[in-house]
PDB file of C-alpha atoms in Angstrom:
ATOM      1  CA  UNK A  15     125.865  43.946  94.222  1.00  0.00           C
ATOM      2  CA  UNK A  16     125.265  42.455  91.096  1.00  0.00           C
ATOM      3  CA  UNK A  17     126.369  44.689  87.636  1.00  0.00           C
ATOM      4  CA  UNK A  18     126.188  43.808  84.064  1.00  0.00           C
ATOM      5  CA  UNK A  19     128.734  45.588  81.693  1.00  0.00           C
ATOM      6  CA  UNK A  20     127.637  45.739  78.202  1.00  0.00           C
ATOM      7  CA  UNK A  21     130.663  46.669  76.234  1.00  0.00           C
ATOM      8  CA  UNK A  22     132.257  45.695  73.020  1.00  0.00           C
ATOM      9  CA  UNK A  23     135.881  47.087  73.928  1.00  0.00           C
ATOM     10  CA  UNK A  24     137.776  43.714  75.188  1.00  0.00           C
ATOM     11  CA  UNK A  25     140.174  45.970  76.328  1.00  0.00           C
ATOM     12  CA  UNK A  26     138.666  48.225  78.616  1.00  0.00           C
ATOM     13  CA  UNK A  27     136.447  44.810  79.548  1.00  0.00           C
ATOM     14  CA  UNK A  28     139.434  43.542  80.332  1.00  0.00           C
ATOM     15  CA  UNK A  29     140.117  46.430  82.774  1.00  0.00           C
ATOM     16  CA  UNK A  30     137.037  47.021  84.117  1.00  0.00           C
ATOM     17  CA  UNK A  31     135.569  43.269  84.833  1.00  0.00           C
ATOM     18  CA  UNK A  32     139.318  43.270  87.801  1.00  0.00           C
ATOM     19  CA  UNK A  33     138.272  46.492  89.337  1.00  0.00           C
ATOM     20  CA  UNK A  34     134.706  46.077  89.857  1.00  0.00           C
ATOM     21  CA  UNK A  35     135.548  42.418  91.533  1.00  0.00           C
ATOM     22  CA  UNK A  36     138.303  43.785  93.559  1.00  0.00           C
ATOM     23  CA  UNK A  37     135.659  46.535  94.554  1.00  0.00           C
ATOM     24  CA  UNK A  38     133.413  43.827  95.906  1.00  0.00           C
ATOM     25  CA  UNK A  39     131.259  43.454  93.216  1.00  0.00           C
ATOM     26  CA  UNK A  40     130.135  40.520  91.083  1.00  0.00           C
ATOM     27  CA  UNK A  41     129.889  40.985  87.321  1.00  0.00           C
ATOM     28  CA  UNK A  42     128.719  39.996  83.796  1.00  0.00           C
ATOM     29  CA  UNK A  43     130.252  41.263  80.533  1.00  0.00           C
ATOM     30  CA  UNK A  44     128.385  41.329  77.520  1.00  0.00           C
ATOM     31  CA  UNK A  45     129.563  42.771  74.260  1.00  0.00           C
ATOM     32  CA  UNK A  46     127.091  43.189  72.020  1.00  0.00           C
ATOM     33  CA  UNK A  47     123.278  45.018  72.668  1.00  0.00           C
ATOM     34  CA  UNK A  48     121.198  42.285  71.383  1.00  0.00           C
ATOM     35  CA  UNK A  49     122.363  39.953  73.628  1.00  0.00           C
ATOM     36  CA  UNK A  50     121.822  42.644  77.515  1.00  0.00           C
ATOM     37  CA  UNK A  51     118.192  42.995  75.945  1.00  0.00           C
ATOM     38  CA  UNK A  52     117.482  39.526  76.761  1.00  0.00           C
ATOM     39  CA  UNK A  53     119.693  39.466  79.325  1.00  0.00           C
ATOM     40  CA  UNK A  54     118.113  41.539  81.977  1.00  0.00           C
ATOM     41  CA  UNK A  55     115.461  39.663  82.371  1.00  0.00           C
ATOM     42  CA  UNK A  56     117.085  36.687  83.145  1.00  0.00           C
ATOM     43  CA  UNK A  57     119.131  38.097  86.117  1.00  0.00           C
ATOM     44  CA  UNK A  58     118.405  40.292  89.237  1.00  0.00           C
ATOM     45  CA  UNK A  59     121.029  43.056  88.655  1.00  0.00           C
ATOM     46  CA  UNK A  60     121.164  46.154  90.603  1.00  0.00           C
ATOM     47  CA  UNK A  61     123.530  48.024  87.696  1.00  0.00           C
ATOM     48  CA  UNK A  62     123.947  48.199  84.042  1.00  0.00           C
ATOM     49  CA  UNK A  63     126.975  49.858  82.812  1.00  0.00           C
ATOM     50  CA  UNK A  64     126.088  50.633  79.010  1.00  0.00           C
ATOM     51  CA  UNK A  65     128.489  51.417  76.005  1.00  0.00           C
ATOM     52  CA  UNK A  66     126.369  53.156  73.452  1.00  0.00           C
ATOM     53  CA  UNK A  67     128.490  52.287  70.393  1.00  0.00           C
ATOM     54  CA  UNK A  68     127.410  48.616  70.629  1.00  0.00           C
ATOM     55  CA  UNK A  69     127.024  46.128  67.984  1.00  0.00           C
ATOM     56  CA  UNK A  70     124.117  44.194  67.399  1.00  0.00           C
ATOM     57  CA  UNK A  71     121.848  46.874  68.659  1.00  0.00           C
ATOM     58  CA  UNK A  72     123.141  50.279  70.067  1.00  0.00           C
ATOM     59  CA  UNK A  73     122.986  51.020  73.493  1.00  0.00           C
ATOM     60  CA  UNK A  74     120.603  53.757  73.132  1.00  0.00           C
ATOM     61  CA  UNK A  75     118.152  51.447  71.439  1.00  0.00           C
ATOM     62  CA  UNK A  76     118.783  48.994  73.930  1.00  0.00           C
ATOM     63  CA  UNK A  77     117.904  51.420  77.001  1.00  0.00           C
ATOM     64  CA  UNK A  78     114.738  52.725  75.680  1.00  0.00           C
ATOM     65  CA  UNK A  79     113.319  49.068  74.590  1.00  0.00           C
ATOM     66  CA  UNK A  80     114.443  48.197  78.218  1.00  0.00           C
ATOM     67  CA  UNK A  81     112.317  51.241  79.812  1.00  0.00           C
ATOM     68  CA  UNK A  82     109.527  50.430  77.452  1.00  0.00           C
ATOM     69  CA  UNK A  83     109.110  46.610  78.630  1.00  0.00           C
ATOM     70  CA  UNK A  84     109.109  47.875  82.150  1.00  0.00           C
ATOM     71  CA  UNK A  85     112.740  47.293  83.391  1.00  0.00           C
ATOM     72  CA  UNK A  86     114.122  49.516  85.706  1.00  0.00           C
ATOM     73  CA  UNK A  87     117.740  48.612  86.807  1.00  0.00           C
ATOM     74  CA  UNK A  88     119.663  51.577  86.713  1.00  0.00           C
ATOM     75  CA  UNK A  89     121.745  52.072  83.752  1.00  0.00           C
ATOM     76  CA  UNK A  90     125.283  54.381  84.091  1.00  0.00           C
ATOM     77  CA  UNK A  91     125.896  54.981  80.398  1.00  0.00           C
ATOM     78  CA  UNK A  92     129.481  54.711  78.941  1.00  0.00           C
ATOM     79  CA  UNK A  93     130.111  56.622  75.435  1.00  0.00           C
ATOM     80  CA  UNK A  94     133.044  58.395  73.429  1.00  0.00           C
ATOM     81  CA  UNK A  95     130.822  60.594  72.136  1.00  0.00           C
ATOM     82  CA  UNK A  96     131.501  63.773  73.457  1.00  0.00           C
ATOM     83  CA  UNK A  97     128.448  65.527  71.738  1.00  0.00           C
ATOM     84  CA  UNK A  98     125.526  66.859  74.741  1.00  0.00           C
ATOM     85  CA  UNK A  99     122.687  66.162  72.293  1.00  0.00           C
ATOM     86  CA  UNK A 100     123.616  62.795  72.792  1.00  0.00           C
ATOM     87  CA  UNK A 101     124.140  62.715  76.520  1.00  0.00           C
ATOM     88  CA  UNK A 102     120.792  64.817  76.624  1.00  0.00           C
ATOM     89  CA  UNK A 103     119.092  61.893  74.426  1.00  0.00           C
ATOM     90  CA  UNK A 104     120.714  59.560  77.019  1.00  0.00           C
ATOM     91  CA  UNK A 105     119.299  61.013  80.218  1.00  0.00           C
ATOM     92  CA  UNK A 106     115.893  61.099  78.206  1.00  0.00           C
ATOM     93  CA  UNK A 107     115.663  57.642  77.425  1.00  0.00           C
ATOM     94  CA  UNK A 108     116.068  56.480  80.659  1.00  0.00           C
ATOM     95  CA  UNK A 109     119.959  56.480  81.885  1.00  0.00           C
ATOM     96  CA  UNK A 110     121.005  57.760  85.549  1.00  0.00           C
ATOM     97  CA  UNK A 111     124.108  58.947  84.685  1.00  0.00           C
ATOM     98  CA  UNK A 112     126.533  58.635  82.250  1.00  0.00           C
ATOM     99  CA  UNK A 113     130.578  58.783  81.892  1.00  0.00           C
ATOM    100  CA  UNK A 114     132.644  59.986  78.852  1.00  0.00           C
ATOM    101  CA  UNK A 115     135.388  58.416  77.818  1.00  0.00           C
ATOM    102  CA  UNK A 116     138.375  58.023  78.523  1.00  0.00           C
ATOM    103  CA  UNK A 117     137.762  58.253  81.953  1.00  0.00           C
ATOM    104  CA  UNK A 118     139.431  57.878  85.384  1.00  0.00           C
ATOM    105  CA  UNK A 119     138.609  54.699  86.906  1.00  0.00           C
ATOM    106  CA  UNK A 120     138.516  56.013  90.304  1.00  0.00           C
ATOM    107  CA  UNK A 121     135.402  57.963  88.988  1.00  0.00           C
ATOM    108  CA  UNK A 122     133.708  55.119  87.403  1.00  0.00           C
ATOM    109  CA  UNK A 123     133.981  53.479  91.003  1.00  0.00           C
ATOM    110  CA  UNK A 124     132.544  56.665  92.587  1.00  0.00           C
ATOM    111  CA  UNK A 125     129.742  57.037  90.047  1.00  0.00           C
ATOM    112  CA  UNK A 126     128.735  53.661  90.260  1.00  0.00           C
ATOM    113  CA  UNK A 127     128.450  53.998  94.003  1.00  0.00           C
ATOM    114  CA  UNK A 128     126.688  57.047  93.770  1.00  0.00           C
ATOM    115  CA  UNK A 129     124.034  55.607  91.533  1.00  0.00           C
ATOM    116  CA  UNK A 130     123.231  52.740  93.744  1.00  0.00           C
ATOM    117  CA  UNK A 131     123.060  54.831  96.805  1.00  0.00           C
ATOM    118  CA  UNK A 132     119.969  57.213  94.784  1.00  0.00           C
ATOM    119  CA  UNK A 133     118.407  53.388  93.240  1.00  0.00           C
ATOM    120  CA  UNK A 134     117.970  52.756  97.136  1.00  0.00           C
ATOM    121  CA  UNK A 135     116.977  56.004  98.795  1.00  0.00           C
ATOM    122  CA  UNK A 136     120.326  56.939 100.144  1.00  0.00           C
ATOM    123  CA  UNK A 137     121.042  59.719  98.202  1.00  0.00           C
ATOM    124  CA  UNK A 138     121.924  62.671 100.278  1.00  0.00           C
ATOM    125  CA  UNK A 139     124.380  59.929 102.261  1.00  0.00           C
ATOM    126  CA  UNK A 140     127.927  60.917 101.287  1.00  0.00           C
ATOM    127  CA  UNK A 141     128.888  57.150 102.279  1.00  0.00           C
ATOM    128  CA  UNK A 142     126.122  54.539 103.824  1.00  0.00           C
ATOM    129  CA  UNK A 143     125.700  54.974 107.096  1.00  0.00           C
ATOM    130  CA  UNK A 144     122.484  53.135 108.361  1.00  0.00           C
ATOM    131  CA  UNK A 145     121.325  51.521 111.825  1.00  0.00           C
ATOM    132  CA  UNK A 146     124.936  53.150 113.760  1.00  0.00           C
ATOM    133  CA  UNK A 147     126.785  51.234 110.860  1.00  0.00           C
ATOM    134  CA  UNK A 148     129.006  53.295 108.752  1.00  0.00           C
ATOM    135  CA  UNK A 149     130.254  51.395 105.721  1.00  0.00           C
ATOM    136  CA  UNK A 150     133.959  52.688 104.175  1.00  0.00           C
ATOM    137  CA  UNK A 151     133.535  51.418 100.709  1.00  0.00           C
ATOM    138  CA  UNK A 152     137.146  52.273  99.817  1.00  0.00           C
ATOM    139  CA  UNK A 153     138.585  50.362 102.629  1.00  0.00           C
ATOM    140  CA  UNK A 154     136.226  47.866 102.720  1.00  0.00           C
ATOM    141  CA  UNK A 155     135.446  47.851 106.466  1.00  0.00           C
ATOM    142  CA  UNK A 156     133.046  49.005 108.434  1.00  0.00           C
ATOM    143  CA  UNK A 157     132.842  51.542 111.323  1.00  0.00           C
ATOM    144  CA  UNK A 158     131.415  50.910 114.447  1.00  0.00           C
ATOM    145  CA  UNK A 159     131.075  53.650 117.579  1.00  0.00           C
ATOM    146  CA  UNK A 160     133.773  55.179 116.420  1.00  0.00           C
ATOM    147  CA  UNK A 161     135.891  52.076 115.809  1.00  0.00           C
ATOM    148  CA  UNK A 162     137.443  50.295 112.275  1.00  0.00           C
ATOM    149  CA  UNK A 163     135.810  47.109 111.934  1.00  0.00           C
ATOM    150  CA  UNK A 164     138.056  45.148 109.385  1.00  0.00           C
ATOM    151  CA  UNK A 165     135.816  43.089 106.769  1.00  0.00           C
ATOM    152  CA  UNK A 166     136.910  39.865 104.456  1.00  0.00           C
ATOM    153  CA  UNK A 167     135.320  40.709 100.750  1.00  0.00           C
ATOM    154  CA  UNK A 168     132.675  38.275 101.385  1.00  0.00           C
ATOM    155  CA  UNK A 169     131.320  40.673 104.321  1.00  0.00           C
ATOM    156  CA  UNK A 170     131.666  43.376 102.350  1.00  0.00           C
ATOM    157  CA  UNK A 171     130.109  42.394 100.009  1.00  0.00           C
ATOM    158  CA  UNK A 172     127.283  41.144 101.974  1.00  0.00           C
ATOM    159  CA  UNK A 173     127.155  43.884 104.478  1.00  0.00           C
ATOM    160  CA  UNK A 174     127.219  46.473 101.438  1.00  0.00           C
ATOM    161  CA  UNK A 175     123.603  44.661 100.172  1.00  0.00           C
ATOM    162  CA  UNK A 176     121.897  44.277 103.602  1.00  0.00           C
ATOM    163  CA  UNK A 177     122.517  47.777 104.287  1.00  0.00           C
ATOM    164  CA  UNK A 178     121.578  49.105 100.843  1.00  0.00           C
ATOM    165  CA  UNK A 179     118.290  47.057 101.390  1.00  0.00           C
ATOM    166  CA  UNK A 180     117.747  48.224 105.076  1.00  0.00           C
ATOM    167  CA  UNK A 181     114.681  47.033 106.300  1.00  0.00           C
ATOM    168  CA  UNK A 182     113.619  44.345 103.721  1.00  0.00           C
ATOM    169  CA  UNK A 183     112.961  41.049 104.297  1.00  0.00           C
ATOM    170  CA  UNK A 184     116.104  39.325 101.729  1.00  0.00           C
ATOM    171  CA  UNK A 185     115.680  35.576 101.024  1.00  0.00           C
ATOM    172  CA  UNK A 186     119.021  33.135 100.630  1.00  0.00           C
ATOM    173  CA  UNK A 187     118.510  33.078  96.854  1.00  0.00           C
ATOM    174  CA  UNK A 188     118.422  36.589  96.520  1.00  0.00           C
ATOM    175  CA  UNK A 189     121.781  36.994  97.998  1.00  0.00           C
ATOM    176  CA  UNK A 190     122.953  34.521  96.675  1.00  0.00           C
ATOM    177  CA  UNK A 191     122.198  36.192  93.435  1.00  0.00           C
ATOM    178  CA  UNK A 192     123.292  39.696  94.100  1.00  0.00           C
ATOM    179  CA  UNK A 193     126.633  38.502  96.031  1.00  0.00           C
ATOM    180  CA  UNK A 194     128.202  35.619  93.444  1.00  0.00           C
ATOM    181  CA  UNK A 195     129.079  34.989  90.195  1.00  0.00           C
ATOM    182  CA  UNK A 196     129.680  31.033  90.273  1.00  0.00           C
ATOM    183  CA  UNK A 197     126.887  28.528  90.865  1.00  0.00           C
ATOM    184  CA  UNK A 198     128.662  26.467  93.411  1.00  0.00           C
ATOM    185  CA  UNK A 199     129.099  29.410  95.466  1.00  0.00           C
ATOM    186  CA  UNK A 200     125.793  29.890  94.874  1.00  0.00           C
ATOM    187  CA  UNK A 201     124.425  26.620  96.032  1.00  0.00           C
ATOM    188  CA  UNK A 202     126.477  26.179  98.768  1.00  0.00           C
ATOM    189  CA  UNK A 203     126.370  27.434 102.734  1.00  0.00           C
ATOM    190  CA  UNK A 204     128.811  30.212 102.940  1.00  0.00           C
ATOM    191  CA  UNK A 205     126.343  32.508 102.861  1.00  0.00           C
ATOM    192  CA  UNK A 206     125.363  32.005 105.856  1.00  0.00           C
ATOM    193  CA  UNK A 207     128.797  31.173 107.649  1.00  0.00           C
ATOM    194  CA  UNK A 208     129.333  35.257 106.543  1.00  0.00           C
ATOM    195  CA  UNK A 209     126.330  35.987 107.957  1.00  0.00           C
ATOM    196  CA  UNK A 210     127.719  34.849 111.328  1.00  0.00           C
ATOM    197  CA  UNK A 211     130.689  36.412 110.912  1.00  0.00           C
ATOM    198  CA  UNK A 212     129.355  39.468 110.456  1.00  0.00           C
ATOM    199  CA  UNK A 213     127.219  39.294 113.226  1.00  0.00           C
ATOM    200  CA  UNK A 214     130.102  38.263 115.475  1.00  0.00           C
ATOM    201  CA  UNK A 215     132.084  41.483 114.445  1.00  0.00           C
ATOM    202  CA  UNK A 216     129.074  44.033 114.687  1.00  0.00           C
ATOM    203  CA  UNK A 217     126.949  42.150 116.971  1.00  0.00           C
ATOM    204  CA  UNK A 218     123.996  39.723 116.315  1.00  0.00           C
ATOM    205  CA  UNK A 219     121.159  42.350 116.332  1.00  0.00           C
ATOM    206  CA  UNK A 220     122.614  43.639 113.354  1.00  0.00           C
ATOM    207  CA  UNK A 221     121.045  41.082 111.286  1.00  0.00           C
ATOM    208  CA  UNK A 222     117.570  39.458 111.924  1.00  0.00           C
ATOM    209  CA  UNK A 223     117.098  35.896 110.608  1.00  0.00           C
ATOM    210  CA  UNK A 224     112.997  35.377 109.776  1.00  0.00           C
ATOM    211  CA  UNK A 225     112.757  31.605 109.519  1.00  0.00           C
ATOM    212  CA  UNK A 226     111.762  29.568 106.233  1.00  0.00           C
ATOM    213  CA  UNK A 227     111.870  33.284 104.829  1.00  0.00           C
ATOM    214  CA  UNK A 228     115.300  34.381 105.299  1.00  0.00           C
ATOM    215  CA  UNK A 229     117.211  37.657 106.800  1.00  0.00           C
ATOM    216  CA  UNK A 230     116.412  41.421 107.600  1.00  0.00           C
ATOM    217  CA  UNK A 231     119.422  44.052 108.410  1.00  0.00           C
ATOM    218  CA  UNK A 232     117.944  46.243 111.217  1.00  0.00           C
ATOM    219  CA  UNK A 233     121.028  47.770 112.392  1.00  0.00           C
ATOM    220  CA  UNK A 234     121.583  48.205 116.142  1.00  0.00           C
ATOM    221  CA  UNK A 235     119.153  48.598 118.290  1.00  0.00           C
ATOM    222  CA  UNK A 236     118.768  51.972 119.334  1.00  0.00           C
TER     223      UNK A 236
END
């Protein structure tokens, strides 16, 4: 999945960018809230993570321009304020859920997850568990009948976005640009050496290749 952090902190940037890698996810930091206006329209992301003491522009500002030109990414808002008017005004304009700081980062990790799940329809699903595949997002492996199926963190990664988008027809370039951060990965053909690989592990129904479109995760059949 593909999340844009907008905040001016280099420290906790500096924090945060590690652990949402290591957690499988690819990642943009921005620091300052003129710049994530523009940029949301320039890249498919499926997350915003949102400081609201931004310079430039202030977060808030920033997430009610974005809701007002139509965008509709999911925003987790991140803010020292500790005042509920302002979480209130948050949640109003637009935001999904927000996070006080300091915080845990454990519980960023868990929020984050938990606002993706609701973004795609999985929102009573304590973990994702779709087509007999149960993904462990902590251990980054899947579950199969019962059994641990151990996953690199490129099939994580890419098993985490097929089965998040169940169902839906997903073309090369848009996993390529929910999965990487560097344009060579992008333009080259690992993607779909991991889509074997997963396949091999959890079986080839798993995922459906549509040709000259690209792939479908259907799960197992039943």
């Amino acid at each position: 999945m593909r999340l844009l952090l907008v905040e001016d902190n280099v420290a906790l940037a500096d924090q945060l960018n590690p652990l949402l890698r290591d957690h499988g996810y690819a990642v943009d930091w921005l620091a300052d809230g003129r710049d994530a206006l523009v940029r949301v329209h320039d890249d498919p992301y499926d997350l915003v993570i949102l400081d609201l003491g931004l310079p430039g522009m202030g977060g808030l500002d920033v997430l009610k321009q974005w809701r007002e030109e139509g965008v509709t990414v999911p925003v987790l808002i991140l803010t020292a304020r500790d005042s509920w008017a302002e979480r209130v005004d948050g949640l109003r304009a637009g935001a999904d859920d927000y996070l006080t700081k300091p915080f845990h980062p454990e519980e960023l990790l868990l929020r984050v997850q938990a606002v993706l799940r609701r973004s795609h329809g999985n929102a009573n699903q304590a973990c994702l568990n779709v087509g007999g595949v149960e993904l462990d997002e902590e251990r980054q492996s899947a579950w199969l009948e019962g059994k641990e199926i151990a996953l690199t963190g490129a099939e994580f990664r890419l098993l985490r976005y097929f089965m998040l988008n169940a169902g839906k027809l997903l073309s090369r370039m848009q996993l390529a640009d929910h999965l990487y951060d560097g344009e060579s990965e992008r333009d080259s053909n690992v993607l779909e050496v991991h889509i074997n690989r997963v396949r091999r592990k959890l079986g080839a129904p798993v995922i459906q290749t549509r040709r000259g479109q690209g792939y479908v995760f259907t799960g197992l059949p039943r």
